[in-house]
């Protein structure tokens, strides 16, 4: 293990955890928690004895232009994370740049991802499914209220605390919309739609595949796919290869699969309306929070 120090660009107290990081974060690198297209996440132990998650990205030292572009991308992710404070969104602690390596310090979530929970325990019973879905929606509703769309919601990017609290992670694809407008599809040329393809095929909405714009409602489709994933162990159309699934969803000609028998009518309806092909008819996160599948707040 090696120790790296860096100056943090922000310091924050995490919601409900009591974890506070000073302007200088000194930490020791531990095991790899995950790898993705945008870097590697490690477990870290701070000089105060606190466990944190550290996302590290190595900038290309041989290509200044590429390094500048990557740094700008990371800067965008950090600027978003700095503004987000919610119980169902991973807490941001700060950043550092040391020898061409950018480190983003975040709250450590020891329960792992929902995808790993499904691998360990199998599909979730409906009661747990509803509890987790409620919290995912609370996080998504908060993002959308703050004009942020996640653009890569799936089981791998939904984390679980040992206490049963859900946290949304990985804002590498996220973007802030330019206009506060809850009907993202109201105009094809509006600033509320982003015309770029991001996400993972099995969780991608038709309008994303067809490049007709990505708005808040595209996150709702991904929520529906993630609920299906939690209920069955796999996302919709997982029996198809990626390209076949892309064509099927993009063509909008075939119905999306429904939850299997054994789930309540409320659960089936929740997934069905979340996977409405026309995003103008797809419900918002706030509307879904009032759906009878979602348990009332304790």
PDB file of N, CA, C and O in Angstrom, residues 11-14 17-30 42-54 93 105-110:
ATOM      1  N   UNK A  11     -14.286  20.532   1.352  1.00  0.00           N
ATOM      2  CA  UNK A  11     -14.408  19.666   2.518  1.00  0.00           C
ATOM      3  C   UNK A  11     -15.864  19.649   2.907  1.00  0.00           C
ATOM      4  O   UNK A  11     -16.558  20.638   2.769  1.00  0.00           O
ATOM      5  N   UNK A  12     -16.338  18.508   3.361  1.00  0.00           N
ATOM      6  CA  UNK A  12     -17.770  18.369   3.630  1.00  0.00           C
ATOM      7  C   UNK A  12     -18.006  17.378   4.736  1.00  0.00           C
ATOM      8  O   UNK A  12     -17.237  16.453   4.930  1.00  0.00           O
ATOM      9  N   UNK A  13     -19.092  17.571   5.460  1.00  0.00           N
ATOM     10  CA  UNK A  13     -19.541  16.579   6.432  1.00  0.00           C
ATOM     11  C   UNK A  13     -20.587  15.718   5.754  1.00  0.00           C
ATOM     12  O   UNK A  13     -21.537  16.222   5.171  1.00  0.00           O
ATOM     13  N   UNK A  14     -20.382  14.406   5.786  1.00  0.00           N
ATOM     14  CA  UNK A  14     -21.315  13.511   5.118  1.00  0.00           C
ATOM     15  C   UNK A  14     -22.612  13.402   5.885  1.00  0.00           C
ATOM     16  O   UNK A  14     -22.623  13.367   7.109  1.00  0.00           O
ATOM     17  N   UNK A  17     -23.255  10.528   8.650  1.00  0.00           N
ATOM     18  CA  UNK A  17     -22.122   9.648   8.951  1.00  0.00           C
ATOM     19  C   UNK A  17     -21.153  10.261   9.952  1.00  0.00           C
ATOM     20  O   UNK A  17     -20.367   9.554  10.564  1.00  0.00           O
ATOM     21  N   UNK A  18     -21.181  11.590  10.085  1.00  0.00           N
ATOM     22  CA  UNK A  18     -20.267  12.253  11.002  1.00  0.00           C
ATOM     23  C   UNK A  18     -18.835  12.296  10.487  1.00  0.00           C
ATOM     24  O   UNK A  18     -17.923  12.688  11.198  1.00  0.00           O
ATOM     25  N   UNK A  19     -18.621  11.894   9.238  1.00  0.00           N
ATOM     26  CA  UNK A  19     -17.273  11.856   8.669  1.00  0.00           C
ATOM     27  C   UNK A  19     -16.914  13.230   8.113  1.00  0.00           C
ATOM     28  O   UNK A  19     -17.589  13.762   7.249  1.00  0.00           O
ATOM     29  N   UNK A  20     -15.829  13.809   8.619  1.00  0.00           N
ATOM     30  CA  UNK A  20     -15.391  15.121   8.165  1.00  0.00           C
ATOM     31  C   UNK A  20     -13.951  15.010   7.683  1.00  0.00           C
ATOM     32  O   UNK A  20     -13.117  14.379   8.322  1.00  0.00           O
ATOM     33  N   UNK A  21     -13.667  15.603   6.549  1.00  0.00           N
ATOM     34  CA  UNK A  21     -12.317  15.552   5.990  1.00  0.00           C
ATOM     35  C   UNK A  21     -11.742  16.951   5.950  1.00  0.00           C
ATOM     36  O   UNK A  21     -12.398  17.898   5.524  1.00  0.00           O
ATOM     37  N   UNK A  22     -10.505  17.099   6.413  1.00  0.00           N
ATOM     38  CA  UNK A  22      -9.835  18.397   6.416  1.00  0.00           C
ATOM     39  C   UNK A  22      -9.429  18.794   5.007  1.00  0.00           C
ATOM     40  O   UNK A  22      -9.556  18.013   4.064  1.00  0.00           O
ATOM     41  N   UNK A  23      -8.900  20.003   4.879  1.00  0.00           N
ATOM     42  CA  UNK A  23      -8.473  20.482   3.571  1.00  0.00           C
ATOM     43  C   UNK A  23      -7.384  19.586   2.974  1.00  0.00           C
ATOM     44  O   UNK A  23      -7.277  19.445   1.771  1.00  0.00           O
ATOM     45  N   UNK A  24      -6.521  19.019   3.811  1.00  0.00           N
ATOM     46  CA  UNK A  24      -5.497  18.092   3.322  1.00  0.00           C
ATOM     47  C   UNK A  24      -5.924  16.677   3.690  1.00  0.00           C
ATOM     48  O   UNK A  24      -6.117  16.369   4.850  1.00  0.00           O
ATOM     49  N   UNK A  25      -6.091  15.838   2.658  1.00  0.00           N
ATOM     50  CA  UNK A  25      -6.506  14.458   2.878  1.00  0.00           C
ATOM     51  C   UNK A  25      -5.287  13.559   2.705  1.00  0.00           C
ATOM     52  O   UNK A  25      -4.727  13.462   1.622  1.00  0.00           O
ATOM     53  N   UNK A  26      -4.840  12.952   3.800  1.00  0.00           N
ATOM     54  CA  UNK A  26      -3.742  11.994   3.737  1.00  0.00           C
ATOM     55  C   UNK A  26      -4.344  10.616   3.939  1.00  0.00           C
ATOM     56  O   UNK A  26      -5.071  10.386   4.903  1.00  0.00           O
ATOM     57  N   UNK A  27      -4.028   9.719   3.019  1.00  0.00           N
ATOM     58  CA  UNK A  27      -4.688   8.413   3.079  1.00  0.00           C
ATOM     59  C   UNK A  27      -3.774   7.320   2.563  1.00  0.00           C
ATOM     60  O   UNK A  27      -2.802   7.567   1.849  1.00  0.00           O
ATOM     61  N   UNK A  28      -4.096   6.101   2.949  1.00  0.00           N
ATOM     62  CA  UNK A  28      -3.353   4.922   2.510  1.00  0.00           C
ATOM     63  C   UNK A  28      -4.251   4.098   1.597  1.00  0.00           C
ATOM     64  O   UNK A  28      -5.412   3.838   1.928  1.00  0.00           O
ATOM     65  N   UNK A  29      -3.707   3.718   0.441  1.00  0.00           N
ATOM     66  CA  UNK A  29      -4.485   2.988  -0.557  1.00  0.00           C
ATOM     67  C   UNK A  29      -4.654   1.527  -0.155  1.00  0.00           C
ATOM     68  O   UNK A  29      -3.692   0.855   0.225  1.00  0.00           O
ATOM     69  N   UNK A  30      -5.894   1.031  -0.256  1.00  0.00           N
ATOM     70  CA  UNK A  30      -6.203  -0.364   0.026  1.00  0.00           C
ATOM     71  C   UNK A  30      -6.632  -1.097  -1.234  1.00  0.00           C
ATOM     72  O   UNK A  30      -6.143  -0.815  -2.327  1.00  0.00           O
ATOM     73  N   UNK A  42     -10.704   2.783  -5.221  1.00  0.00           N
ATOM     74  CA  UNK A  42     -10.014   2.071  -4.154  1.00  0.00           C
ATOM     75  C   UNK A  42     -10.669   2.360  -2.807  1.00  0.00           C
ATOM     76  O   UNK A  42     -11.301   3.401  -2.617  1.00  0.00           O
ATOM     77  N   UNK A  43     -10.463   1.441  -1.870  1.00  0.00           N
ATOM     78  CA  UNK A  43     -10.794   1.732  -0.483  1.00  0.00           C
ATOM     79  C   UNK A  43      -9.572   2.430   0.106  1.00  0.00           C
ATOM     80  O   UNK A  43      -8.431   2.064  -0.191  1.00  0.00           O
ATOM     81  N   UNK A  44      -9.812   3.452   0.910  1.00  0.00           N
ATOM     82  CA  UNK A  44      -8.711   4.182   1.519  1.00  0.00           C
ATOM     83  C   UNK A  44      -8.907   4.342   3.016  1.00  0.00           C
ATOM     84  O   UNK A  44     -10.037   4.372   3.503  1.00  0.00           O
ATOM     85  N   UNK A  45      -7.803   4.412   3.736  1.00  0.00           N
ATOM     86  CA  UNK A  45      -7.833   4.662   5.179  1.00  0.00           C
ATOM     87  C   UNK A  45      -7.172   6.007   5.421  1.00  0.00           C
ATOM     88  O   UNK A  45      -5.995   6.202   5.073  1.00  0.00           O
ATOM     89  N   UNK A  46      -7.919   6.964   5.991  1.00  0.00           N
ATOM     90  CA  UNK A  46      -7.363   8.296   6.218  1.00  0.00           C
ATOM     91  C   UNK A  46      -6.474   8.309   7.458  1.00  0.00           C
ATOM     92  O   UNK A  46      -6.482   7.380   8.273  1.00  0.00           O
ATOM     93  N   UNK A  47      -5.719   9.407   7.607  1.00  0.00           N
ATOM     94  CA  UNK A  47      -4.838   9.557   8.768  1.00  0.00           C
ATOM     95  C   UNK A  47      -5.633   9.684  10.064  1.00  0.00           C
ATOM     96  O   UNK A  47      -5.080   9.578  11.145  1.00  0.00           O
ATOM     97  N   UNK A  48      -6.945   9.903   9.938  1.00  0.00           N
ATOM     98  CA  UNK A  48      -7.823   9.946  11.115  1.00  0.00           C
ATOM     99  C   UNK A  48      -8.474   8.591  11.399  1.00  0.00           C
ATOM    100  O   UNK A  48      -9.312   8.472  12.279  1.00  0.00           O
ATOM    101  N   UNK A  49      -8.104   7.599  10.592  1.00  0.00           N
ATOM    102  CA  UNK A  49      -8.633   6.265  10.824  1.00  0.00           C
ATOM    103  C   UNK A  49     -10.005   6.020  10.224  1.00  0.00           C
ATOM    104  O   UNK A  49     -10.695   5.079  10.609  1.00  0.00           O
ATOM    105  N   UNK A  50     -10.400   6.862   9.237  1.00  0.00           N
ATOM    106  CA  UNK A  50     -11.714   6.711   8.605  1.00  0.00           C
ATOM    107  C   UNK A  50     -11.575   6.028   7.245  1.00  0.00           C
ATOM    108  O   UNK A  50     -10.631   6.301   6.504  1.00  0.00           O
ATOM    109  N   UNK A  51     -12.522   5.150   6.926  1.00  0.00           N
ATOM    110  CA  UNK A  51     -12.543   4.499   5.621  1.00  0.00           C
ATOM    111  C   UNK A  51     -13.249   5.394   4.606  1.00  0.00           C
ATOM    112  O   UNK A  51     -14.324   5.937   4.901  1.00  0.00           O
ATOM    113  N   UNK A  52     -12.659   5.561   3.438  1.00  0.00           N
ATOM    114  CA  UNK A  52     -13.261   6.348   2.364  1.00  0.00           C
ATOM    115  C   UNK A  52     -13.112   5.577   1.048  1.00  0.00           C
ATOM    116  O   UNK A  52     -12.359   4.603   0.956  1.00  0.00           O
ATOM    117  N   UNK A  53     -13.853   6.000   0.029  1.00  0.00           N
ATOM    118  CA  UNK A  53     -13.682   5.475  -1.325  1.00  0.00           C
ATOM    119  C   UNK A  53     -12.956   6.530  -2.138  1.00  0.00           C
ATOM    120  O   UNK A  53     -13.265   7.721  -2.032  1.00  0.00           O
ATOM    121  N   UNK A  54     -11.988   6.104  -2.928  1.00  0.00           N
ATOM    122  CA  UNK A  54     -11.177   7.042  -3.714  1.00  0.00           C
ATOM    123  C   UNK A  54     -11.176   6.610  -5.176  1.00  0.00           C
ATOM    124  O   UNK A  54     -10.688   5.539  -5.521  1.00  0.00           O
ATOM    125  N   UNK A  93     -16.257  14.244  -0.729  1.00  0.00           N
ATOM    126  CA  UNK A  93     -15.361  14.759   0.309  1.00  0.00           C
ATOM    127  C   UNK A  93     -14.298  15.715  -0.211  1.00  0.00           C
ATOM    128  O   UNK A  93     -13.823  16.563   0.527  1.00  0.00           O
ATOM    129  N   UNK A 105     -12.375  11.933  -3.664  1.00  0.00           N
ATOM    130  CA  UNK A 105     -12.636  11.293  -2.371  1.00  0.00           C
ATOM    131  C   UNK A 105     -14.133  11.281  -2.083  1.00  0.00           C
ATOM    132  O   UNK A 105     -14.792  12.325  -2.135  1.00  0.00           O
ATOM    133  N   UNK A 106     -14.640  10.097  -1.767  1.00  0.00           N
ATOM    134  CA  UNK A 106     -16.084   9.945  -1.540  1.00  0.00           C
ATOM    135  C   UNK A 106     -16.365   9.065  -0.324  1.00  0.00           C
ATOM    136  O   UNK A 106     -15.491   8.365   0.174  1.00  0.00           O
ATOM    137  N   UNK A 107     -17.609   9.124   0.097  1.00  0.00           N
ATOM    138  CA  UNK A 107     -18.106   8.266   1.158  1.00  0.00           C
ATOM    139  C   UNK A 107     -17.920   6.789   0.784  1.00  0.00           C
ATOM    140  O   UNK A 107     -18.172   6.394  -0.353  1.00  0.00           O
ATOM    141  N   UNK A 108     -17.474   5.992   1.734  1.00  0.00           N
ATOM    142  CA  UNK A 108     -17.316   4.556   1.517  1.00  0.00           C
ATOM    143  C   UNK A 108     -18.641   3.849   1.825  1.00  0.00           C
ATOM    144  O   UNK A 108     -19.247   4.086   2.862  1.00  0.00           O
ATOM    145  N   UNK A 109     -19.079   3.006   0.889  1.00  0.00           N
ATOM    146  CA  UNK A 109     -20.361   2.301   1.040  1.00  0.00           C
ATOM    147  C   UNK A 109     -20.070   0.799   1.072  1.00  0.00           C
ATOM    148  O   UNK A 109     -19.955   0.153   0.034  1.00  0.00           O
ATOM    149  N   UNK A 110     -19.937   0.245   2.274  1.00  0.00           N
ATOM    150  CA  UNK A 110     -19.419  -1.125   2.413  1.00  0.00           C
ATOM    151  C   UNK A 110     -20.344  -2.237   1.938  1.00  0.00           C
ATOM    152  O   UNK A 110     -19.887  -3.363   1.714  1.00  0.00           O
TER     153      UNK A 110
END
